[in-house]
Every structure is written in structure tokens, then in C-alpha cells.
């Protein structure tokens, strides 16, 4: 069996996020996959899809600090994933397209502004010592996130799912996530907003645990004529665990969907 030596990449990036008047350093979000077709037992996860506490904020009077200190309560609920207009948020009105190739239509529900989300989840004791990730499948137009009253980061990306390292922010037991999403700011989603610059979570949300050294990305290039494939695998280790960085050997076993061995390397 052929094994490949790989060097772990170290995260030495400082990410400054501004929120509720606090400057907080976090690693930047990195690309990920939410709700993948295949799951690994080595990467336990918690789905945060479902009902979230919710409130629109057209005057931008709500802050994350008010929510975490119970000075404001989100009394409504909304489904995640799901857009505001599809769930009856807003009044009838003209659509708000943002792309050059646009079309205006009459909407039954239209809301342009900010909205707040809140959701609690329980972190199991079996996740102790692991890296904990908050994985956001997609927001429109932009999103800001907090965990247990501390800033996580900001998403202002094109299409795609991204994850945040929240290991230092969570604790065993109950944790609280707050998100602020606005569709009244610049969108980088292109033609996804050619009829209306919608608002909300466009894809699912989940929390995942990994080991300190973990597979960050896998890319496979099949070569059917020669009955082989080339795999590019990237390992990563968080900066706080840099002591375990080094050379690692990776072996690959390929199986069919039915579980029949198809190759190894």
C-alpha cells in the first residue's frame, strides 16, 4: 500500500471582528460542506436546522449584547434553512433586485433590513478535547455571528458554505448562538438576486467536532481510461495545537456506494 507524507498547515492568521464594541481575534472562516452525502464517525455533528427564535429589526435597535443579557427577547420563530419571504415575513411590495440583469416582480411578502436569530444547543461531554466548528451553509446577503456573547465572525462571501472555529467560545452543556442577517447591504451572490435580494439562511447550519489534526479538504480527479484516480488531500491543525504539527502518512481506501472495495493507495 502506497502512503503519502503530508505536512500539516498551521493557522497563523489573526481575524479581527468588531461586534458590540469589542475587538476579538478569531481565525477567518474557511470553506466547508454542510450536510454532506457521507458522514464519518470520527466527525460527530449536531444539526441546528429547525426552528430558531427570530425577530426583524428594521430600525437596527437590537444588539447581540441586549439579546445575551435578556434585555430583548425574540418571541417569534422561523425555520432554518429558509428565506424570510417564503415564510411570510414582510408586507406585499415590489421586489428588490440587485444585479444588472434584473427583473421586478410583485411579492406577497417583502422585507428589506436586518433580522436576528437565536438558537441553543447542548455540547456533549464526549467532545472534550476536540476542535468545535460552527458551519454555515449560506446566508443572504451578509451575516454576523456570536456564540455565548462573544464575536465569532462575519460572512460576506460569494456562494458556498463556510465554517468558524468556535472551540474557545463553547463549553460543555448548553450554548447559545446568535446571528444577525441583513439583506439591506451589498450582496456578492450575483444572479441569485436578479429577481429579489432575499434574506435569511439559504442552507443549513450545524456544529461539528474534529480532532486537532484533521482532513481539511479532499479533491479527487478520476482517470477512467487507466482505471485510477489522483487524490489531493490537505491536512490542517489549529494554531493552538501546533505542537502536533508535522509529517503524517495518509492511506486511501475507495469503496463503491454499496461498500464493495474499488481501490486503495
PDB file of N, CA and C in Angstrom, residues 116-204:
ATOM      1  N   UNK A 116     -32.700  39.123  13.433  1.00  0.00           N
ATOM      2  CA  UNK A 116     -31.893  38.410  14.427  1.00  0.00           C
ATOM      3  C   UNK A 116     -32.411  37.000  14.627  1.00  0.00           C
ATOM      4  N   UNK A 117     -31.468  36.077  14.822  1.00  0.00           N
ATOM      5  CA  UNK A 117     -31.774  34.668  15.080  1.00  0.00           C
ATOM      6  C   UNK A 117     -31.098  34.251  16.385  1.00  0.00           C
ATOM      7  N   UNK A 118     -31.713  33.325  17.090  1.00  0.00           N
ATOM      8  CA  UNK A 118     -31.115  32.791  18.317  1.00  0.00           C
ATOM      9  C   UNK A 118     -31.458  31.314  18.435  1.00  0.00           C
ATOM     10  N   UNK A 119     -30.457  30.513  18.817  1.00  0.00           N
ATOM     11  CA  UNK A 119     -30.661  29.072  18.941  1.00  0.00           C
ATOM     12  C   UNK A 119     -29.711  28.532  20.006  1.00  0.00           C
ATOM     13  N   UNK A 120     -30.183  27.620  20.837  1.00  0.00           N
ATOM     14  CA  UNK A 120     -29.350  26.958  21.843  1.00  0.00           C
ATOM     15  C   UNK A 120     -29.099  25.511  21.428  1.00  0.00           C
ATOM     16  N   UNK A 121     -27.923  25.012  21.810  1.00  0.00           N
ATOM     17  CA  UNK A 121     -27.601  23.606  21.580  1.00  0.00           C
ATOM     18  C   UNK A 121     -26.765  23.098  22.743  1.00  0.00           C
ATOM     19  N   UNK A 122     -26.769  21.796  22.930  1.00  0.00           N
ATOM     20  CA  UNK A 122     -26.046  21.167  24.035  1.00  0.00           C
ATOM     21  C   UNK A 122     -24.801  20.475  23.496  1.00  0.00           C
ATOM     22  N   UNK A 123     -23.638  20.886  24.009  1.00  0.00           N
ATOM     23  CA  UNK A 123     -22.367  20.290  23.615  1.00  0.00           C
ATOM     24  C   UNK A 123     -22.095  19.083  24.508  1.00  0.00           C
ATOM     25  N   UNK A 124     -21.974  17.877  23.946  1.00  0.00           N
ATOM     26  CA  UNK A 124     -21.778  16.678  24.771  1.00  0.00           C
ATOM     27  C   UNK A 124     -20.390  16.621  25.395  1.00  0.00           C
ATOM     28  N   UNK A 125     -20.300  15.953  26.527  1.00  0.00           N
ATOM     29  CA  UNK A 125     -19.016  15.824  27.226  1.00  0.00           C
ATOM     30  C   UNK A 125     -18.013  15.009  26.417  1.00  0.00           C
ATOM     31  N   UNK A 126     -18.503  14.149  25.513  1.00  0.00           N
ATOM     32  CA  UNK A 126     -17.614  13.316  24.694  1.00  0.00           C
ATOM     33  C   UNK A 126     -16.833  14.130  23.674  1.00  0.00           C
ATOM     34  N   UNK A 127     -17.188  15.413  23.507  1.00  0.00           N
ATOM     35  CA  UNK A 127     -16.469  16.263  22.561  1.00  0.00           C
ATOM     36  C   UNK A 127     -15.310  16.988  23.221  1.00  0.00           C
ATOM     37  N   UNK A 128     -15.048  16.723  24.465  1.00  0.00           N
ATOM     38  CA  UNK A 128     -13.959  17.398  25.167  1.00  0.00           C
ATOM     39  C   UNK A 128     -12.618  17.114  24.480  1.00  0.00           C
ATOM     40  N   UNK A 129     -11.822  18.153  24.284  1.00  0.00           N
ATOM     41  CA  UNK A 129     -10.514  17.999  23.657  1.00  0.00           C
ATOM     42  C   UNK A 129     -10.530  18.065  22.143  1.00  0.00           C
ATOM     43  N   UNK A 130     -11.710  18.190  21.541  1.00  0.00           N
ATOM     44  CA  UNK A 130     -11.813  18.272  20.096  1.00  0.00           C
ATOM     45  C   UNK A 130     -11.936  19.726  19.635  1.00  0.00           C
ATOM     46  N   UNK A 131     -11.715  19.940  18.345  1.00  0.00           N
ATOM     47  CA  UNK A 131     -11.995  21.238  17.746  1.00  0.00           C
ATOM     48  C   UNK A 131     -13.486  21.306  17.432  1.00  0.00           C
ATOM     49  N   UNK A 132     -14.101  22.434  17.725  1.00  0.00           N
ATOM     50  CA  UNK A 132     -15.531  22.592  17.507  1.00  0.00           C
ATOM     51  C   UNK A 132     -15.737  23.648  16.427  1.00  0.00           C
ATOM     52  N   UNK A 133     -16.568  23.308  15.450  1.00  0.00           N
ATOM     53  CA  UNK A 133     -16.783  24.179  14.290  1.00  0.00           C
ATOM     54  C   UNK A 133     -18.250  24.560  14.167  1.00  0.00           C
ATOM     55  N   UNK A 134     -18.495  25.839  13.900  1.00  0.00           N
ATOM     56  CA  UNK A 134     -19.820  26.308  13.511  1.00  0.00           C
ATOM     57  C   UNK A 134     -19.826  26.406  11.996  1.00  0.00           C
ATOM     58  N   UNK A 135     -20.707  25.625  11.350  1.00  0.00           N
ATOM     59  CA  UNK A 135     -20.720  25.538   9.888  1.00  0.00           C
ATOM     60  C   UNK A 135     -22.000  26.185   9.342  1.00  0.00           C
ATOM     61  N   UNK A 136     -21.815  27.197   8.519  1.00  0.00           N
ATOM     62  CA  UNK A 136     -22.921  27.963   7.954  1.00  0.00           C
ATOM     63  C   UNK A 136     -23.040  27.627   6.472  1.00  0.00           C
ATOM     64  N   UNK A 137     -24.171  27.053   6.082  1.00  0.00           N
ATOM     65  CA  UNK A 137     -24.337  26.660   4.686  1.00  0.00           C
ATOM     66  C   UNK A 137     -24.470  27.827   3.736  1.00  0.00           C
ATOM     67  N   UNK A 138     -25.070  28.921   4.194  1.00  0.00           N
ATOM     68  CA  UNK A 138     -25.205  30.089   3.336  1.00  0.00           C
ATOM     69  C   UNK A 138     -26.167  31.107   3.922  1.00  0.00           C
ATOM     70  N   UNK A 139     -25.847  32.382   3.738  1.00  0.00           N
ATOM     71  CA  UNK A 139     -26.739  33.472   4.148  1.00  0.00           C
ATOM     72  C   UNK A 139     -26.824  34.480   3.008  1.00  0.00           C
ATOM     73  N   UNK A 140     -27.892  35.244   3.010  1.00  0.00           N
ATOM     74  CA  UNK A 140     -28.049  36.323   2.037  1.00  0.00           C
ATOM     75  C   UNK A 140     -28.682  37.524   2.749  1.00  0.00           C
ATOM     76  N   UNK A 141     -28.031  38.710   2.660  1.00  0.00           N
ATOM     77  CA  UNK A 141     -26.835  38.982   1.878  1.00  0.00           C
ATOM     78  C   UNK A 141     -25.564  38.753   2.712  1.00  0.00           C
ATOM     79  N   UNK A 142     -25.562  39.251   3.969  1.00  0.00           N
ATOM     80  CA  UNK A 142     -24.421  39.088   4.846  1.00  0.00           C
ATOM     81  C   UNK A 142     -24.889  38.644   6.237  1.00  0.00           C
ATOM     82  N   UNK A 143     -23.973  38.017   6.987  1.00  0.00           N
ATOM     83  CA  UNK A 143     -24.310  37.535   8.321  1.00  0.00           C
ATOM     84  C   UNK A 143     -23.202  37.792   9.323  1.00  0.00           C
ATOM     85  N   UNK A 144     -23.604  38.063  10.578  1.00  0.00           N
ATOM     86  CA  UNK A 144     -22.691  38.261  11.698  1.00  0.00           C
ATOM     87  C   UNK A 144     -23.087  37.277  12.782  1.00  0.00           C
ATOM     88  N   UNK A 145     -22.085  36.682  13.480  1.00  0.00           N
ATOM     89  CA  UNK A 145     -22.379  35.578  14.385  1.00  0.00           C
ATOM     90  C   UNK A 145     -21.679  35.750  15.734  1.00  0.00           C
ATOM     91  N   UNK A 146     -22.386  35.331  16.786  1.00  0.00           N
ATOM     92  CA  UNK A 146     -21.868  35.345  18.152  1.00  0.00           C
ATOM     93  C   UNK A 146     -22.160  33.988  18.798  1.00  0.00           C
ATOM     94  N   UNK A 147     -21.275  33.552  19.683  1.00  0.00           N
ATOM     95  CA  UNK A 147     -21.501  32.348  20.489  1.00  0.00           C
ATOM     96  C   UNK A 147     -21.244  32.688  21.942  1.00  0.00           C
ATOM     97  N   UNK A 148     -22.235  32.461  22.773  1.00  0.00           N
ATOM     98  CA  UNK A 148     -22.128  32.734  24.213  1.00  0.00           C
ATOM     99  C   UNK A 148     -21.658  34.161  24.494  1.00  0.00           C
ATOM    100  N   UNK A 149     -22.162  35.099  23.707  1.00  0.00           N
ATOM    101  CA  UNK A 149     -21.872  36.508  23.939  1.00  0.00           C
ATOM    102  C   UNK A 149     -20.570  37.010  23.367  1.00  0.00           C
ATOM    103  N   UNK A 150     -19.842  36.173  22.662  1.00  0.00           N
ATOM    104  CA  UNK A 150     -18.559  36.573  22.096  1.00  0.00           C
ATOM    105  C   UNK A 150     -18.606  36.491  20.576  1.00  0.00           C
ATOM    106  N   UNK A 151     -17.908  37.417  19.947  1.00  0.00           N
ATOM    107  CA  UNK A 151     -17.949  37.523  18.489  1.00  0.00           C
ATOM    108  C   UNK A 151     -17.296  36.304  17.836  1.00  0.00           C
ATOM    109  N   UNK A 152     -17.983  35.755  16.844  1.00  0.00           N
ATOM    110  CA  UNK A 152     -17.428  34.660  16.050  1.00  0.00           C
ATOM    111  C   UNK A 152     -16.841  35.200  14.754  1.00  0.00           C
ATOM    112  N   UNK A 153     -17.638  35.959  14.004  1.00  0.00           N
ATOM    113  CA  UNK A 153     -17.133  36.490  12.750  1.00  0.00           C
ATOM    114  C   UNK A 153     -18.248  36.968  11.853  1.00  0.00           C
ATOM    115  N   UNK A 154     -17.873  37.275  10.618  1.00  0.00           N
ATOM    116  CA  UNK A 154     -18.749  37.906   9.647  1.00  0.00           C
ATOM    117  C   UNK A 154     -18.626  37.152   8.329  1.00  0.00           C
ATOM    118  N   UNK A 155     -19.757  36.891   7.671  1.00  0.00           N
ATOM    119  CA  UNK A 155     -19.754  36.246   6.367  1.00  0.00           C
ATOM    120  C   UNK A 155     -20.239  37.230   5.318  1.00  0.00           C
ATOM    121  N   UNK A 156     -19.376  37.533   4.378  1.00  0.00           N
ATOM    122  CA  UNK A 156     -19.707  38.379   3.236  1.00  0.00           C
ATOM    123  C   UNK A 156     -19.048  37.763   2.023  1.00  0.00           C
ATOM    124  N   UNK A 157     -19.479  36.575   1.701  1.00  0.00           N
ATOM    125  CA  UNK A 157     -18.809  35.774   0.682  1.00  0.00           C
ATOM    126  C   UNK A 157     -19.740  35.524  -0.494  1.00  0.00           C
ATOM    127  N   UNK A 158     -19.164  34.967  -1.538  1.00  0.00           N
ATOM    128  CA  UNK A 158     -19.960  34.503  -2.662  1.00  0.00           C
ATOM    129  C   UNK A 158     -20.634  33.196  -2.237  1.00  0.00           C
ATOM    130  N   UNK A 159     -21.202  32.481  -3.181  1.00  0.00           N
ATOM    131  CA  UNK A 159     -21.892  31.231  -2.857  1.00  0.00           C
ATOM    132  C   UNK A 159     -20.921  30.230  -2.234  1.00  0.00           C
ATOM    133  N   UNK A 160     -21.419  29.404  -1.342  1.00  0.00           N
ATOM    134  CA  UNK A 160     -20.584  28.402  -0.697  1.00  0.00           C
ATOM    135  C   UNK A 160     -20.795  28.382   0.793  1.00  0.00           C
ATOM    136  N   UNK A 161     -20.426  27.252   1.412  1.00  0.00           N
ATOM    137  CA  UNK A 161     -20.550  27.080   2.855  1.00  0.00           C
ATOM    138  C   UNK A 161     -19.204  27.365   3.522  1.00  0.00           C
ATOM    139  N   UNK A 162     -19.263  27.915   4.738  1.00  0.00           N
ATOM    140  CA  UNK A 162     -18.047  28.266   5.469  1.00  0.00           C
ATOM    141  C   UNK A 162     -18.186  27.849   6.931  1.00  0.00           C
ATOM    142  N   UNK A 163     -17.025  27.614   7.555  1.00  0.00           N
ATOM    143  CA  UNK A 163     -17.031  27.202   8.955  1.00  0.00           C
ATOM    144  C   UNK A 163     -16.143  28.117   9.785  1.00  0.00           C
ATOM    145  N   UNK A 164     -16.531  28.283  11.069  1.00  0.00           N
ATOM    146  CA  UNK A 164     -15.766  29.063  12.035  1.00  0.00           C
ATOM    147  C   UNK A 164     -15.274  28.142  13.141  1.00  0.00           C
ATOM    148  N   UNK A 165     -14.058  28.362  13.602  1.00  0.00           N
ATOM    149  CA  UNK A 165     -13.518  27.639  14.755  1.00  0.00           C
ATOM    150  C   UNK A 165     -14.053  28.310  16.024  1.00  0.00           C
ATOM    151  N   UNK A 166     -14.941  27.619  16.755  1.00  0.00           N
ATOM    152  CA  UNK A 166     -15.536  28.188  17.962  1.00  0.00           C
ATOM    153  C   UNK A 166     -15.105  27.416  19.211  1.00  0.00           C
ATOM    154  N   UNK A 167     -13.991  26.694  19.107  1.00  0.00           N
ATOM    155  CA  UNK A 167     -13.541  25.852  20.214  1.00  0.00           C
ATOM    156  C   UNK A 167     -13.387  26.637  21.508  1.00  0.00           C
ATOM    157  N   UNK A 168     -12.804  27.824  21.426  1.00  0.00           N
ATOM    158  CA  UNK A 168     -12.533  28.614  22.628  1.00  0.00           C
ATOM    159  C   UNK A 168     -13.779  29.331  23.146  1.00  0.00           C
ATOM    160  N   UNK A 169     -14.867  29.261  22.412  1.00  0.00           N
ATOM    161  CA  UNK A 169     -16.076  30.004  22.780  1.00  0.00           C
ATOM    162  C   UNK A 169     -17.160  29.137  23.413  1.00  0.00           C
ATOM    163  N   UNK A 170     -17.074  27.828  23.214  1.00  0.00           N
ATOM    164  CA  UNK A 170     -18.134  26.950  23.702  1.00  0.00           C
ATOM    165  C   UNK A 170     -17.727  26.265  24.995  1.00  0.00           C
ATOM    166  N   UNK A 171     -18.714  25.670  25.651  1.00  0.00           N
ATOM    167  CA  UNK A 171     -18.490  24.942  26.897  1.00  0.00           C
ATOM    168  C   UNK A 171     -19.354  23.691  26.885  1.00  0.00           C
ATOM    169  N   UNK A 172     -19.018  22.739  27.724  1.00  0.00           N
ATOM    170  CA  UNK A 172     -19.846  21.547  27.865  1.00  0.00           C
ATOM    171  C   UNK A 172     -21.218  21.948  28.399  1.00  0.00           C
ATOM    172  N   UNK A 173     -22.254  21.418  27.807  1.00  0.00           N
ATOM    173  CA  UNK A 173     -23.607  21.779  28.212  1.00  0.00           C
ATOM    174  C   UNK A 173     -24.242  22.740  27.224  1.00  0.00           C
ATOM    175  N   UNK A 174     -25.102  23.612  27.718  1.00  0.00           N
ATOM    176  CA  UNK A 174     -25.886  24.495  26.869  1.00  0.00           C
ATOM    177  C   UNK A 174     -25.080  25.694  26.375  1.00  0.00           C
ATOM    178  N   UNK A 175     -25.158  25.956  25.073  1.00  0.00           N
ATOM    179  CA  UNK A 175     -24.504  27.099  24.433  1.00  0.00           C
ATOM    180  C   UNK A 175     -25.535  27.846  23.588  1.00  0.00           C
ATOM    181  N   UNK A 176     -25.289  29.138  23.380  1.00  0.00           N
ATOM    182  CA  UNK A 176     -26.229  29.973  22.633  1.00  0.00           C
ATOM    183  C   UNK A 176     -25.547  30.595  21.424  1.00  0.00           C
ATOM    184  N   UNK A 177     -26.193  30.464  20.277  1.00  0.00           N
ATOM    185  CA  UNK A 177     -25.726  31.085  19.039  1.00  0.00           C
ATOM    186  C   UNK A 177     -26.687  32.206  18.666  1.00  0.00           C
ATOM    187  N   UNK A 178     -26.140  33.337  18.294  1.00  0.00           N
ATOM    188  CA  UNK A 178     -26.936  34.457  17.800  1.00  0.00           C
ATOM    189  C   UNK A 178     -26.403  34.851  16.436  1.00  0.00           C
ATOM    190  N   UNK A 179     -27.312  35.134  15.519  1.00  0.00           N
ATOM    191  CA  UNK A 179     -26.938  35.572  14.176  1.00  0.00           C
ATOM    192  C   UNK A 179     -27.735  36.813  13.808  1.00  0.00           C
ATOM    193  N   UNK A 180     -27.068  37.735  13.174  1.00  0.00           N
ATOM    194  CA  UNK A 180     -27.727  38.897  12.575  1.00  0.00           C
ATOM    195  C   UNK A 180     -27.526  38.801  11.072  1.00  0.00           C
ATOM    196  N   UNK A 181     -28.623  38.826  10.320  1.00  0.00           N
ATOM    197  CA  UNK A 181     -28.556  38.739   8.873  1.00  0.00           C
ATOM    198  C   UNK A 181     -29.239  39.968   8.287  1.00  0.00           C
ATOM    199  N   UNK A 182     -28.629  40.531   7.271  1.00  0.00           N
ATOM    200  CA  UNK A 182     -29.191  41.712   6.621  1.00  0.00           C
ATOM    201  C   UNK A 182     -29.192  41.529   5.108  1.00  0.00           C
ATOM    202  N   UNK A 183     -30.293  41.908   4.488  1.00  0.00           N
ATOM    203  CA  UNK A 183     -30.356  41.941   3.027  1.00  0.00           C
ATOM    204  C   UNK A 183     -30.431  43.374   2.516  1.00  0.00           C
ATOM    205  N   UNK A 184     -30.073  44.316   3.394  1.00  0.00           N
ATOM    206  CA  UNK A 184     -30.045  45.734   3.027  1.00  0.00           C
ATOM    207  C   UNK A 184     -28.616  46.198   2.791  1.00  0.00           C
ATOM    208  N   UNK A 185     -27.697  45.266   2.678  1.00  0.00           N
ATOM    209  CA  UNK A 185     -26.287  45.557   2.449  1.00  0.00           C
ATOM    210  C   UNK A 185     -25.855  44.879   1.156  1.00  0.00           C
ATOM    211  N   UNK A 186     -24.655  45.179   0.722  1.00  0.00           N
ATOM    212  CA  UNK A 186     -24.141  44.646  -0.533  1.00  0.00           C
ATOM    213  C   UNK A 186     -24.177  43.126  -0.549  1.00  0.00           C
ATOM    214  N   UNK A 187     -24.675  42.569  -1.631  1.00  0.00           N
ATOM    215  CA  UNK A 187     -24.674  41.119  -1.822  1.00  0.00           C
ATOM    216  C   UNK A 187     -23.647  40.740  -2.873  1.00  0.00           C
ATOM    217  N   UNK A 188     -22.952  39.638  -2.618  1.00  0.00           N
ATOM    218  CA  UNK A 188     -21.967  39.137  -3.580  1.00  0.00           C
ATOM    219  C   UNK A 188     -22.466  37.848  -4.237  1.00  0.00           C
ATOM    220  N   UNK A 189     -23.779  37.649  -4.247  1.00  0.00           N
ATOM    221  CA  UNK A 189     -24.356  36.410  -4.748  1.00  0.00           C
ATOM    222  C   UNK A 189     -24.729  36.483  -6.228  1.00  0.00           C
ATOM    223  N   UNK A 190     -24.507  37.641  -6.867  1.00  0.00           N
ATOM    224  CA  UNK A 190     -24.724  37.744  -8.309  1.00  0.00           C
ATOM    225  C   UNK A 190     -26.158  37.493  -8.720  1.00  0.00           C
ATOM    226  N   UNK A 191     -26.335  36.594  -9.711  1.00  0.00           N
ATOM    227  CA  UNK A 191     -27.653  36.355 -10.288  1.00  0.00           C
ATOM    228  C   UNK A 191     -28.617  35.657  -9.333  1.00  0.00           C
ATOM    229  N   UNK A 192     -28.158  35.247  -8.169  1.00  0.00           N
ATOM    230  CA  UNK A 192     -29.096  34.691  -7.193  1.00  0.00           C
ATOM    231  C   UNK A 192     -30.075  35.756  -6.716  1.00  0.00           C
ATOM    232  N   UNK A 193     -29.738  37.019  -6.948  1.00  0.00           N
ATOM    233  CA  UNK A 193     -30.598  38.120  -6.521  1.00  0.00           C
ATOM    234  C   UNK A 193     -31.169  38.905  -7.700  1.00  0.00           C
ATOM    235  N   UNK A 194     -31.273  38.276  -8.846  1.00  0.00           N
ATOM    236  CA  UNK A 194     -31.693  39.025 -10.032  1.00  0.00           C
ATOM    237  C   UNK A 194     -33.183  39.346 -10.012  1.00  0.00           C
ATOM    238  N   UNK A 195     -33.978  38.624  -9.218  1.00  0.00           N
ATOM    239  CA  UNK A 195     -35.385  38.960  -9.047  1.00  0.00           C
ATOM    240  C   UNK A 195     -35.615  39.691  -7.725  1.00  0.00           C
ATOM    241  N   UNK A 196     -34.961  39.195  -6.668  1.00  0.00           N
ATOM    242  CA  UNK A 196     -35.135  39.832  -5.363  1.00  0.00           C
ATOM    243  C   UNK A 196     -33.936  39.511  -4.483  1.00  0.00           C
ATOM    244  N   UNK A 197     -33.410  40.503  -3.798  1.00  0.00           N
ATOM    245  CA  UNK A 197     -32.330  40.287  -2.838  1.00  0.00           C
ATOM    246  C   UNK A 197     -32.968  39.768  -1.548  1.00  0.00           C
ATOM    247  N   UNK A 198     -33.141  38.457  -1.517  1.00  0.00           N
ATOM    248  CA  UNK A 198     -33.848  37.832  -0.401  1.00  0.00           C
ATOM    249  C   UNK A 198     -32.999  37.860   0.865  1.00  0.00           C
ATOM    250  N   UNK A 199     -33.589  37.523   1.986  1.00  0.00           N
ATOM    251  CA  UNK A 199     -32.861  37.494   3.248  1.00  0.00           C
ATOM    252  C   UNK A 199     -33.069  36.186   3.979  1.00  0.00           C
ATOM    253  N   UNK A 200     -32.069  35.784   4.766  1.00  0.00           N
ATOM    254  CA  UNK A 200     -32.188  34.593   5.593  1.00  0.00           C
ATOM    255  C   UNK A 200     -31.080  33.590   5.358  1.00  0.00           C
ATOM    256  N   UNK A 201     -31.202  32.436   6.034  1.00  0.00           N
ATOM    257  CA  UNK A 201     -30.283  31.313   5.838  1.00  0.00           C
ATOM    258  C   UNK A 201     -30.731  30.549   4.599  1.00  0.00           C
ATOM    259  N   UNK A 202     -29.884  30.497   3.594  1.00  0.00           N
ATOM    260  CA  UNK A 202     -30.242  29.800   2.358  1.00  0.00           C
ATOM    261  C   UNK A 202     -29.930  28.312   2.423  1.00  0.00           C
ATOM    262  N   UNK A 203     -29.059  27.915   3.345  1.00  0.00           N
ATOM    263  CA  UNK A 203     -28.749  26.492   3.541  1.00  0.00           C
ATOM    264  C   UNK A 203     -28.653  26.218   5.034  1.00  0.00           C
ATOM    265  N   UNK A 204     -28.394  24.966   5.380  1.00  0.00           N
ATOM    266  CA  UNK A 204     -28.434  24.538   6.769  1.00  0.00           C
ATOM    267  C   UNK A 204     -27.285  25.046   7.621  1.00  0.00           C
TER     268      UNK A 204
END
